Amino acid sequence: MPDLPEHDPSSHETDAERRRRRAQFLRDLAEARELRDRVQPRRAKVARLRHAMRMRTFRW
């Protein structure tokens, strides 16, 4: 991947560190979603209904 900066092997992060950072990111994302839903309840409801419709019409 040319967009990523080069890392020397000595500063290689472990899987546990990567999972911890990912978990933190997902927590922050969920928190941001909840905040947006509280601030814009109508838009959140429309988004929920749209998502439900997408899931109902999805073919496996």
mmCIF file of the C-alpha atoms, coordinates in Angstrom:
data_MODEL
# 
_entry.id   MODEL 
# 
loop_
_atom_site.group_PDB 
_atom_site.id 
_atom_site.type_symbol 
_atom_site.label_atom_id 
_atom_site.label_alt_id 
_atom_site.label_comp_id 
_atom_site.label_asym_id 
_atom_site.label_entity_id 
_atom_site.label_seq_id 
_atom_site.pdbx_PDB_ins_code 
_atom_site.Cartn_x 
_atom_site.Cartn_y 
_atom_site.Cartn_z 
_atom_site.occupancy 
_atom_site.B_iso_or_equiv 
_atom_site.pdbx_formal_charge 
_atom_site.auth_seq_id 
_atom_site.auth_comp_id 
_atom_site.auth_asym_id 
_atom_site.auth_atom_id 
_atom_site.pdbx_PDB_model_num 
ATOM 1  C CA . MET A 1 1  ? 0.000   0.000   0.000  1.00 0.00 ? 1  MET A CA 1 
ATOM 2  C CA . PRO A 1 2  ? 1.788   3.116   -1.178 1.00 0.00 ? 2  PRO A CA 1 
ATOM 3  C CA . ASP A 1 3  ? -0.284  5.558   0.923  1.00 0.00 ? 3  ASP A CA 1 
ATOM 4  C CA . LEU A 1 4  ? 0.930   4.177   4.249  1.00 0.00 ? 4  LEU A CA 1 
ATOM 5  C CA . PRO A 1 5  ? 4.248   5.350   5.700  1.00 0.00 ? 5  PRO A CA 1 
ATOM 6  C CA . GLU A 1 6  ? 7.024   2.799   6.008  1.00 0.00 ? 6  GLU A CA 1 
ATOM 7  C CA . HIS A 1 7  ? 7.506   1.157   9.401  1.00 0.00 ? 7  HIS A CA 1 
ATOM 8  C CA . ASP A 1 8  ? 10.710  -0.460  10.493 1.00 0.00 ? 8  ASP A CA 1 
ATOM 9  C CA . PRO A 1 9  ? 10.247  -3.998  11.842 1.00 0.00 ? 9  PRO A CA 1 
ATOM 10 C CA . SER A 1 10 ? 11.366  -3.026  15.367 1.00 0.00 ? 10 SER A CA 1 
ATOM 11 C CA . SER A 1 11 ? 8.276   -0.795  15.845 1.00 0.00 ? 11 SER A CA 1 
ATOM 12 C CA . HIS A 1 12 ? 5.873   -3.525  14.788 1.00 0.00 ? 12 HIS A CA 1 
ATOM 13 C CA . GLU A 1 13 ? 2.617   -3.357  16.753 1.00 0.00 ? 13 GLU A CA 1 
ATOM 14 C CA . THR A 1 14 ? 1.184   -6.522  18.216 1.00 0.00 ? 14 THR A CA 1 
ATOM 15 C CA . ASP A 1 15 ? -2.219  -7.954  17.391 1.00 0.00 ? 15 ASP A CA 1 
ATOM 16 C CA . ALA A 1 16 ? -3.381  -7.073  20.892 1.00 0.00 ? 16 ALA A CA 1 
ATOM 17 C CA . GLU A 1 17 ? -2.479  -3.397  20.387 1.00 0.00 ? 17 GLU A CA 1 
ATOM 18 C CA . ARG A 1 18 ? -4.243  -3.338  17.039 1.00 0.00 ? 18 ARG A CA 1 
ATOM 19 C CA . ARG A 1 19 ? -7.355  -4.984  18.526 1.00 0.00 ? 19 ARG A CA 1 
ATOM 20 C CA . ARG A 1 20 ? -7.320  -2.531  21.438 1.00 0.00 ? 20 ARG A CA 1 
ATOM 21 C CA . ARG A 1 21 ? -7.122  0.454   19.065 1.00 0.00 ? 21 ARG A CA 1 
ATOM 22 C CA . ARG A 1 22 ? -9.883  -1.028  16.902 1.00 0.00 ? 22 ARG A CA 1 
ATOM 23 C CA . ALA A 1 23 ? -12.132 -1.616  19.922 1.00 0.00 ? 23 ALA A CA 1 
ATOM 24 C CA . GLN A 1 24 ? -11.573 1.982   21.056 1.00 0.00 ? 24 GLN A CA 1 
ATOM 25 C CA . PHE A 1 25 ? -12.406 3.246   17.571 1.00 0.00 ? 25 PHE A CA 1 
ATOM 26 C CA . LEU A 1 26 ? -15.623 1.198   17.456 1.00 0.00 ? 26 LEU A CA 1 
ATOM 27 C CA . ARG A 1 27 ? -16.631 2.494   20.915 1.00 0.00 ? 27 ARG A CA 1 
ATOM 28 C CA . ASP A 1 28 ? -16.055 6.080   19.770 1.00 0.00 ? 28 ASP A CA 1 
ATOM 29 C CA . LEU A 1 29 ? -18.032 5.430   16.591 1.00 0.00 ? 29 LEU A CA 1 
ATOM 30 C CA . ALA A 1 30 ? -20.978 4.000   18.537 1.00 0.00 ? 30 ALA A CA 1 
ATOM 31 C CA . GLU A 1 31 ? -20.881 6.940   20.925 1.00 0.00 ? 31 GLU A CA 1 
ATOM 32 C CA . ALA A 1 32 ? -20.898 9.398   18.024 1.00 0.00 ? 32 ALA A CA 1 
ATOM 33 C CA . ARG A 1 33 ? -23.859 7.572   16.460 1.00 0.00 ? 33 ARG A CA 1 
ATOM 34 C CA . GLU A 1 34 ? -25.814 7.713   19.721 1.00 0.00 ? 34 GLU A CA 1 
ATOM 35 C CA . LEU A 1 35 ? -25.098 11.418  20.060 1.00 0.00 ? 35 LEU A CA 1 
ATOM 36 C CA . ARG A 1 36 ? -26.210 12.083  16.490 1.00 0.00 ? 36 ARG A CA 1 
ATOM 37 C CA . ASP A 1 37 ? -29.381 10.050  17.066 1.00 0.00 ? 37 ASP A CA 1 
ATOM 38 C CA . ARG A 1 38 ? -30.192 12.111  20.172 1.00 0.00 ? 38 ARG A CA 1 
ATOM 39 C CA . VAL A 1 39 ? -29.550 15.396  18.369 1.00 0.00 ? 39 VAL A CA 1 
ATOM 40 C CA . GLN A 1 40 ? -31.452 14.457  15.188 1.00 0.00 ? 40 GLN A CA 1 
ATOM 41 C CA . PRO A 1 41 ? -34.161 11.959  16.215 1.00 0.00 ? 41 PRO A CA 1 
ATOM 42 C CA . ARG A 1 42 ? -36.175 12.295  12.994 1.00 0.00 ? 42 ARG A CA 1 
ATOM 43 C CA . ARG A 1 43 ? -33.172 11.608  10.779 1.00 0.00 ? 43 ARG A CA 1 
ATOM 44 C CA . ALA A 1 44 ? -32.210 8.667   13.012 1.00 0.00 ? 44 ALA A CA 1 
ATOM 45 C CA . LYS A 1 45 ? -35.696 7.183   12.704 1.00 0.00 ? 45 LYS A CA 1 
ATOM 46 C CA . VAL A 1 46 ? -35.652 7.550   8.918  1.00 0.00 ? 46 VAL A CA 1 
ATOM 47 C CA . ALA A 1 47 ? -32.198 5.932   8.802  1.00 0.00 ? 47 ALA A CA 1 
ATOM 48 C CA . ARG A 1 48 ? -33.443 3.010   10.957 1.00 0.00 ? 48 ARG A CA 1 
ATOM 49 C CA . LEU A 1 49 ? -36.476 2.489   8.705  1.00 0.00 ? 49 LEU A CA 1 
ATOM 50 C CA . ARG A 1 50 ? -34.324 2.667   5.575  1.00 0.00 ? 50 ARG A CA 1 
ATOM 51 C CA . HIS A 1 51 ? -31.859 0.166   7.014  1.00 0.00 ? 51 HIS A CA 1 
ATOM 52 C CA . ALA A 1 52 ? -34.711 -2.194  7.984  1.00 0.00 ? 52 ALA A CA 1 
ATOM 53 C CA . MET A 1 53 ? -36.099 -1.988  4.447  1.00 0.00 ? 53 MET A CA 1 
ATOM 54 C CA . ARG A 1 54 ? -32.660 -2.752  2.990  1.00 0.00 ? 54 ARG A CA 1 
ATOM 55 C CA . MET A 1 55 ? -32.312 -5.765  5.266  1.00 0.00 ? 55 MET A CA 1 
ATOM 56 C CA . ARG A 1 56 ? -35.777 -7.073  4.361  1.00 0.00 ? 56 ARG A CA 1 
ATOM 57 C CA . THR A 1 57 ? -35.138 -6.846  0.611  1.00 0.00 ? 57 THR A CA 1 
ATOM 58 C CA . PHE A 1 58 ? -31.598 -8.264  0.740  1.00 0.00 ? 58 PHE A CA 1 
ATOM 59 C CA . ARG A 1 59 ? -31.197 -11.632 -0.990 1.00 0.00 ? 59 ARG A CA 1 
ATOM 60 C CA . TRP A 1 60 ? -28.788 -14.203 0.426  1.00 0.00 ? 60 TRP A CA 1 
# 
